[in-house]
Amino acid sequence: MSPYDPDPTDLPGADRLVRAAADGEDQAVEAALRPKALDEFIGQERVREQLSLVLQAARRRGSAPDHVLLSGPPGLGKTTLSMIIAAELNAPIRITSGPAIQHAGDLAAILSSLTEGEVLFLDEIHRMSRPAEEMLYLAMEDFRVDVIIGKGPGATAIPLELPPFTLVGATTRAGLLPPPLRDRFGFTGHMEFYTPAELERVVHRSAALLDVEIDPAGAAEIAGRSRGTPRIANRLLRRVRDFAQVRHDGMITQEIAGRALEVYEVDARGLDRLDRAVLDALLRLFGGGPVGLSTLAVAVGEEAETVEEVAEPFLVREGLLARTPRGRVATAAAWQHLGLTPPLQQPRPVPSAQPGLWGAAGEGADGKRTV
């Protein structure tokens, strides 16, 4: 982790078992579980096929492939794919991150030390500083950077030629990338959430590498609670493994997986304590809404930022909560998931049959029937 990166333990929701961001333990385990080739990579069929064509064509030409941009939520395999790209090209890889590059000089030092054909992986590329961003434009397009020597009127720009290299950028927020930077990537792949069947394959593969016995029903139980994210699936597998080894014979079955994840407060739909607390407050205290974010956060006992950025995205994606101009509203699926009955709708008032100021209901001042 770069000194410019925030401490993962200080981020909202950093203690959640179902968080998509990686901590030190995740990074250590993922290094052993990562596939080494495209054929071993599970899921992302369309991205894998397109990327395979790009890499095969580059190898046949004997040149560096186009720059690659990988976008999508965290935990779906962007870093893994960048390492596979380097392995498929039989080239070294240099890894850094956007927050670590605060000045153009930082980027110039990295680029000037690259060797021919090397892969530069730039994680969270949207968080790079603007001066470094502008230097990257020239480096990606012309394989050249201009190093400024001196200051003021006497400053001199010295062009520095770079060997051909491949930049692999990863971002969780592609919309924050300026168009000139996006346009310089020859290939853009968007990572989608995994299906339960794909996650079952991920769990089986990881269990084999971790030397854990698991049956198909146990893998399906873990996959169904993993929010479509391999990183979460691997984390849940490790926690279920601990439970199975301490309280049982080490074999993971559907029953063992369910009981283990009940201990860790991850329910059948992948919701944890915070998610259920938000839904419970919205349903029981506010009748399903609408209710403002600040009010909902106070009811849950969390910061508004935590509720909005940590709990709500998954609840919205699952169709359990909706954001409206009037506030947060629970859906019918939320009532059903918590086993609660929604309050009866208030009937609309029926026009009175008593005579009004201008005559009987539905009549005008002249006594004629109005529509």
Coordinates of C-alpha atoms in Angstrom, one line a residue:
M1 CA 0.0 0.0 0.0
S2 CA 1.3 3.4 -0.9
P3 CA 1.7 6.1 1.8
Y4 CA -0.7 8.2 -0.3
D5 CA -3.5 5.6 0.0
P6 CA -5.9 5.8 2.9
D7 CA -5.6 3.1 5.6
P8 CA -8.2 0.5 4.7
T9 CA -9.0 0.1 8.4
D10 CA -10.1 3.8 8.5
L11 CA -12.6 3.6 5.7
P12 CA -16.3 3.3 6.3
G13 CA -17.3 -0.3 6.6
A14 CA -13.7 -1.6 6.8
D15 CA -14.7 -4.2 9.4
R16 CA -17.5 -5.8 7.3
L17 CA -17.0 -9.3 6.2
V18 CA -18.9 -8.5 2.9
R19 CA -16.8 -5.5 2.0
A20 CA -15.5 -5.5 -1.6
A21 CA -12.2 -3.7 -0.8
A22 CA -9.2 -5.7 0.1
D23 CA -7.2 -5.5 3.3
G24 CA -3.7 -6.9 4.1
E25 CA -5.0 -10.4 4.7
D26 CA -7.0 -10.4 1.5
Q27 CA -4.0 -9.3 -0.5
A28 CA -1.8 -12.0 1.0
V29 CA -4.3 -14.8 0.3
E30 CA -5.3 -13.5 -3.2
A31 CA -1.6 -13.7 -4.3
A32 CA -1.8 -17.5 -3.8
L33 CA -5.3 -17.9 -5.3
R34 CA -4.9 -15.7 -8.4
P35 CA -5.0 -17.6 -11.7
K36 CA -1.9 -17.2 -13.9
A37 CA -3.4 -17.5 -17.4
L38 CA -6.6 -16.4 -19.2
D39 CA -7.7 -20.0 -19.5
E40 CA -7.7 -20.3 -15.7
F41 CA -9.6 -17.1 -15.1
I42 CA -13.3 -17.7 -14.2
G43 CA -16.1 -15.5 -15.4
Q44 CA -16.0 -12.3 -17.5
E45 CA -16.4 -14.4 -20.6
R46 CA -16.8 -11.4 -23.0
V47 CA -13.8 -9.5 -21.6
R48 CA -11.6 -12.6 -21.6
E49 CA -12.4 -13.3 -25.2
Q50 CA -11.8 -9.8 -26.4
L51 CA -8.6 -9.5 -24.4
S52 CA -7.3 -12.8 -25.7
L53 CA -7.7 -11.5 -29.2
V54 CA -5.8 -8.3 -28.4
L55 CA -2.9 -10.2 -26.8
Q56 CA -2.6 -12.9 -29.4
A57 CA -2.5 -10.4 -32.2
A58 CA 0.2 -8.4 -30.4
R59 CA 2.3 -11.5 -29.9
R60 CA 2.0 -12.4 -33.6
R61 CA 3.1 -8.9 -34.6
G62 CA 5.9 -8.9 -32.1
S63 CA 4.9 -5.6 -30.7
A64 CA 3.4 -4.2 -27.5
P65 CA -0.4 -4.4 -27.4
D66 CA -2.7 -1.4 -27.1
H67 CA -3.1 0.2 -23.7
V68 CA -5.9 -1.5 -21.7
L69 CA -8.5 0.1 -19.4
L70 CA -10.4 -2.2 -16.9
S71 CA -13.4 -0.7 -15.1
G72 CA -15.9 -2.1 -12.7
P73 CA -16.6 -2.5 -9.0
P74 CA -13.8 -3.6 -6.6
G75 CA -13.1 -7.3 -6.1
L76 CA -14.0 -8.6 -9.6
G77 CA -10.4 -9.3 -10.8
K78 CA -9.0 -6.2 -12.4
T79 CA -5.6 -6.6 -10.7
T80 CA -5.6 -10.3 -11.5
L81 CA -6.2 -9.6 -15.2
S82 CA -3.4 -7.1 -15.3
M83 CA -1.0 -9.7 -14.0
I84 CA -2.3 -12.2 -16.5
I85 CA -1.7 -9.7 -19.3
A86 CA 2.0 -9.5 -18.3
A87 CA 2.2 -13.3 -18.0
E88 CA 0.6 -13.9 -21.4
L89 CA 3.1 -11.4 -22.9
N90 CA 6.0 -12.9 -20.9
A91 CA 6.8 -9.4 -19.8
P92 CA 7.6 -7.9 -16.4
I93 CA 5.0 -5.8 -14.6
R94 CA 5.3 -2.6 -12.6
I95 CA 2.5 -1.9 -10.1
T96 CA 1.5 1.5 -8.8
S97 CA -1.6 3.4 -8.0
G98 CA -3.2 6.8 -8.9
P99 CA -3.0 8.2 -5.3
A100 CA 0.8 7.5 -5.3
I101 CA 1.4 9.8 -8.2
Q102 CA 0.8 13.3 -6.9
H103 CA 3.3 15.1 -9.2
A104 CA 4.4 14.8 -12.8
G105 CA 7.9 14.0 -11.5
D106 CA 6.6 10.9 -9.8
L107 CA 5.3 9.6 -13.1
A108 CA 8.3 10.6 -15.1
A109 CA 10.6 8.6 -12.7
I110 CA 8.4 5.5 -13.2
L111 CA 8.1 5.8 -17.0
S112 CA 11.8 6.5 -17.5
S113 CA 12.7 3.3 -15.7
L114 CA 10.5 1.0 -17.8
T115 CA 12.0 -1.6 -20.1
E116 CA 10.8 -2.4 -23.6
G117 CA 7.5 -4.3 -23.6
E118 CA 7.0 -3.9 -19.8
V119 CA 3.5 -3.7 -18.4
L120 CA 2.6 -0.8 -16.2
F121 CA -0.4 -1.4 -14.0
L122 CA -1.9 1.8 -12.6
D123 CA -4.7 1.1 -10.1
E124 CA -7.4 3.7 -9.3
I125 CA -6.1 5.7 -12.3
H126 CA -8.9 8.2 -11.8
R127 CA -7.3 9.5 -8.6
M128 CA -4.0 10.5 -10.3
S129 CA -3.1 14.2 -10.2
R130 CA -3.9 16.5 -13.2
P131 CA -0.2 17.3 -14.0
A132 CA 0.7 13.6 -14.1
E133 CA -2.4 12.9 -16.2
E134 CA -1.3 15.4 -18.8
M135 CA 2.2 13.9 -18.9
L136 CA 0.6 10.5 -19.4
Y137 CA -1.2 11.6 -22.5
L138 CA 2.1 12.1 -24.4
A139 CA 3.7 9.0 -22.9
M140 CA 0.8 6.7 -24.0
E141 CA 0.5 8.2 -27.5
D142 CA 4.1 9.0 -28.6
F143 CA 6.1 7.1 -25.9
R144 CA 7.8 10.3 -24.9
V145 CA 7.8 12.6 -21.9
D146 CA 9.0 16.2 -21.6
V147 CA 11.1 16.7 -18.4
I148 CA 11.1 20.3 -17.3
I149 CA 14.5 21.5 -16.0
G150 CA 14.6 24.8 -14.0
K151 CA 11.8 27.2 -13.1
G152 CA 10.3 30.4 -14.5
P153 CA 11.4 31.9 -17.9
G154 CA 14.6 29.9 -17.8
A155 CA 12.9 26.5 -17.6
T156 CA 13.8 24.1 -20.4
A157 CA 11.8 21.1 -21.6
I158 CA 14.0 18.1 -22.4
P159 CA 12.2 15.4 -24.4
L160 CA 12.9 11.9 -23.1
E161 CA 12.1 8.9 -25.4
L162 CA 10.4 5.9 -23.8
P163 CA 10.6 2.3 -24.9
P164 CA 7.2 0.8 -26.1
F165 CA 5.2 -0.3 -23.1
T166 CA 1.6 -1.3 -22.2
L167 CA -0.4 0.7 -19.7
V168 CA -3.1 -1.2 -17.9
G169 CA -5.3 1.2 -16.0
A170 CA -7.9 0.0 -13.5
T171 CA -10.7 2.1 -12.1
T172 CA -13.9 1.7 -10.1
R173 CA -15.3 5.0 -11.4
A174 CA -14.7 5.2 -15.1
G175 CA -16.9 8.3 -15.4
L176 CA -14.3 10.4 -13.5
L177 CA -11.7 9.8 -16.2
P178 CA -11.3 12.8 -18.6
P179 CA -12.2 12.0 -22.2
P180 CA -8.6 12.6 -23.5
L181 CA -7.3 9.9 -21.2
R182 CA -10.1 7.4 -22.0
D183 CA -9.6 7.9 -25.7
R184 CA -5.9 6.8 -25.5
F185 CA -6.8 3.3 -24.4
G186 CA -7.0 0.9 -27.3
F187 CA -9.1 -1.6 -25.4
T188 CA -11.7 -1.0 -22.6
G189 CA -13.2 -3.9 -20.7
H190 CA -16.0 -3.5 -18.1
M191 CA -16.1 -6.1 -15.4
E192 CA -19.6 -7.3 -14.5
F193 CA -20.8 -8.9 -11.2
Y194 CA -20.5 -12.7 -11.2
T195 CA -23.4 -15.1 -11.4
P196 CA -23.9 -17.7 -8.6
A197 CA -22.8 -20.5 -10.9
E198 CA -19.5 -18.7 -11.7
L199 CA -18.9 -18.0 -8.0
E200 CA -19.4 -21.7 -7.2
R201 CA -16.6 -22.4 -9.6
V202 CA -14.5 -19.8 -7.9
V203 CA -15.2 -21.3 -4.5
H204 CA -14.4 -24.8 -5.6
R205 CA -11.1 -23.7 -7.2
S206 CA -10.1 -21.7 -4.0
A207 CA -11.1 -24.6 -1.7
A208 CA -8.8 -26.9 -3.7
L209 CA -5.9 -24.5 -3.5
L210 CA -6.5 -24.0 0.3
D211 CA -6.8 -27.7 0.8
V212 CA -10.4 -27.5 2.1
E213 CA -13.0 -30.2 1.6
I214 CA -16.3 -28.8 0.3
D215 CA -19.3 -30.4 -1.4
P216 CA -21.3 -28.7 -4.2
A217 CA -24.1 -27.7 -1.9
G218 CA -21.7 -26.0 0.5
A219 CA -20.0 -24.1 -2.4
A220 CA -23.5 -23.0 -3.6
E221 CA -24.4 -21.7 -0.1
I222 CA -21.3 -19.6 0.0
A223 CA -21.6 -18.4 -3.5
G224 CA -25.2 -17.3 -3.0
R225 CA -24.1 -15.0 -0.1
S226 CA -21.1 -13.5 -1.9
R227 CA -22.8 -10.5 -3.6
G228 CA -21.5 -11.5 -7.0
T229 CA -17.9 -10.7 -6.0
P230 CA -15.1 -13.3 -6.0
R231 CA -13.1 -11.5 -3.3
I232 CA -16.1 -11.8 -0.9
A233 CA -16.6 -15.4 -1.9
N234 CA -13.0 -16.2 -1.0
R235 CA -13.3 -14.3 2.3
L236 CA -16.4 -16.1 3.3
L237 CA -14.8 -19.4 2.3
R238 CA -12.0 -18.8 4.8
R239 CA -14.3 -17.9 7.6
V240 CA -16.5 -21.0 6.9
R241 CA -13.3 -23.1 6.8
D242 CA -12.4 -21.8 10.3
F243 CA -15.8 -22.7 11.6
A244 CA -15.7 -26.2 10.0
Q245 CA -12.3 -27.0 11.4
V246 CA -13.0 -25.7 15.0
R247 CA -16.5 -27.0 15.5
H248 CA -16.7 -29.9 13.0
D249 CA -14.5 -32.3 11.1
G250 CA -13.4 -29.7 8.5
M251 CA -15.7 -30.7 5.8
I252 CA -17.9 -27.9 4.4
T253 CA -21.5 -28.8 3.7
Q254 CA -24.5 -26.7 3.1
E255 CA -25.6 -27.0 6.7
I256 CA -22.1 -26.1 8.0
A257 CA -21.8 -23.2 5.6
G258 CA -25.2 -21.8 6.6
R259 CA -24.5 -22.2 10.4
A260 CA -21.0 -20.6 10.0
L261 CA -22.3 -17.6 8.1
E262 CA -25.2 -17.2 10.6
V263 CA -22.5 -16.8 13.3
Y264 CA -20.8 -14.1 11.1
E265 CA -24.2 -12.4 10.5
V266 CA -24.3 -12.8 6.7
D267 CA -27.8 -13.9 5.7
A268 CA -29.0 -16.0 2.7
R269 CA -29.1 -12.9 0.5
G270 CA -25.7 -11.6 1.5
L271 CA -26.9 -8.9 3.8
D272 CA -24.9 -8.3 7.0
R273 CA -25.8 -6.5 10.2
L274 CA -25.5 -3.0 8.8
D275 CA -27.7 -3.8 5.8
R276 CA -30.4 -5.4 7.9
A277 CA -30.2 -2.5 10.4
V278 CA -30.9 0.0 7.7
L279 CA -33.8 -2.0 6.3
D280 CA -35.2 -2.7 9.8
A281 CA -35.2 1.0 10.7
L282 CA -36.7 2.0 7.4
L283 CA -39.5 -0.6 7.7
R284 CA -40.3 -0.6 11.5
L285 CA -39.7 3.0 12.4
F286 CA -40.7 4.8 9.2
G287 CA -43.2 2.4 7.7
G288 CA -41.1 1.9 4.6
G289 CA -40.4 5.6 3.9
P290 CA -39.9 7.9 2.3
V291 CA -37.3 9.1 4.9
G292 CA -34.3 11.3 4.6
L293 CA -30.7 10.0 4.6
S294 CA -29.7 11.9 7.8
T295 CA -32.8 10.7 9.7
L296 CA -32.2 7.1 8.6
A297 CA -28.5 7.3 9.6
V298 CA -29.4 8.6 13.1
A299 CA -31.9 5.8 13.5
V300 CA -29.3 3.2 12.7
G301 CA -26.6 4.9 14.8
E302 CA -24.2 5.4 11.9
E303 CA -22.8 8.3 9.9
A304 CA -24.8 9.3 6.9
E305 CA -21.7 8.7 4.7
T306 CA -21.5 5.1 5.9
V307 CA -25.2 4.4 5.2
E308 CA -25.0 6.1 1.7
E309 CA -21.7 4.7 0.5
V310 CA -21.5 1.3 2.3
A311 CA -25.0 -0.1 2.8
E312 CA -27.2 1.5 0.2
P313 CA -25.4 0.5 -3.1
F314 CA -26.0 -3.2 -2.5
L315 CA -29.5 -2.7 -1.2
V316 CA -30.4 -0.7 -4.3
R317 CA -28.8 -3.3 -6.6
E318 CA -30.8 -6.0 -4.9
G319 CA -34.0 -4.1 -5.3
L320 CA -34.6 -3.8 -1.6
L321 CA -34.3 0.0 -1.4
A322 CA -35.0 2.9 -3.7
R323 CA -33.6 6.4 -3.7
T324 CA -36.3 9.0 -4.5
P325 CA -36.4 12.8 -4.5
R326 CA -38.4 12.6 -1.2
G327 CA -36.0 10.2 0.5
R328 CA -35.3 6.5 0.9
V329 CA -38.2 4.0 0.2
A330 CA -38.3 0.3 0.9
T331 CA -39.6 -2.0 -1.8
A332 CA -42.0 -4.9 -1.5
A333 CA -39.0 -7.3 -1.6
A334 CA -37.6 -5.6 1.5
W335 CA -40.8 -6.3 3.5
Q336 CA -40.7 -9.9 2.2
H337 CA -37.0 -10.4 3.1
L338 CA -37.4 -9.4 6.7
G339 CA -40.7 -11.3 7.0
L340 CA -42.8 -8.2 7.8
T341 CA -46.2 -7.1 6.5
P342 CA -46.4 -3.7 4.9
P343 CA -48.9 -1.3 6.4
L344 CA -52.3 -1.0 4.6
Q345 CA -52.6 1.8 2.1
Q346 CA -54.7 4.6 3.3
P347 CA -57.9 4.8 1.2
R348 CA -58.4 7.9 -0.9
P349 CA -61.2 10.2 0.4
V350 CA -64.5 9.7 -1.4
P351 CA -66.3 12.9 -2.5
S352 CA -69.0 13.8 -0.1
A353 CA -72.7 13.4 -1.1
Q354 CA -73.7 16.3 1.1
P355 CA -74.7 19.6 -0.6
G356 CA -71.8 22.1 -0.7
L357 CA -71.7 25.8 -1.0
W358 CA -72.7 25.8 -4.6
G359 CA -75.2 23.0 -4.4
A360 CA -75.0 19.2 -4.3
A361 CA -71.8 17.4 -4.8
G362 CA -70.9 17.3 -8.5
E363 CA -73.2 20.2 -9.3
G364 CA -72.4 23.7 -10.3
A365 CA -73.9 26.9 -9.0
D366 CA -76.7 26.6 -11.5
G367 CA -77.5 23.1 -10.3
K368 CA -76.3 21.5 -13.5
R369 CA -74.2 18.3 -13.3
T370 CA -70.5 19.0 -13.8
V371 CA -67.8 16.5 -15.0

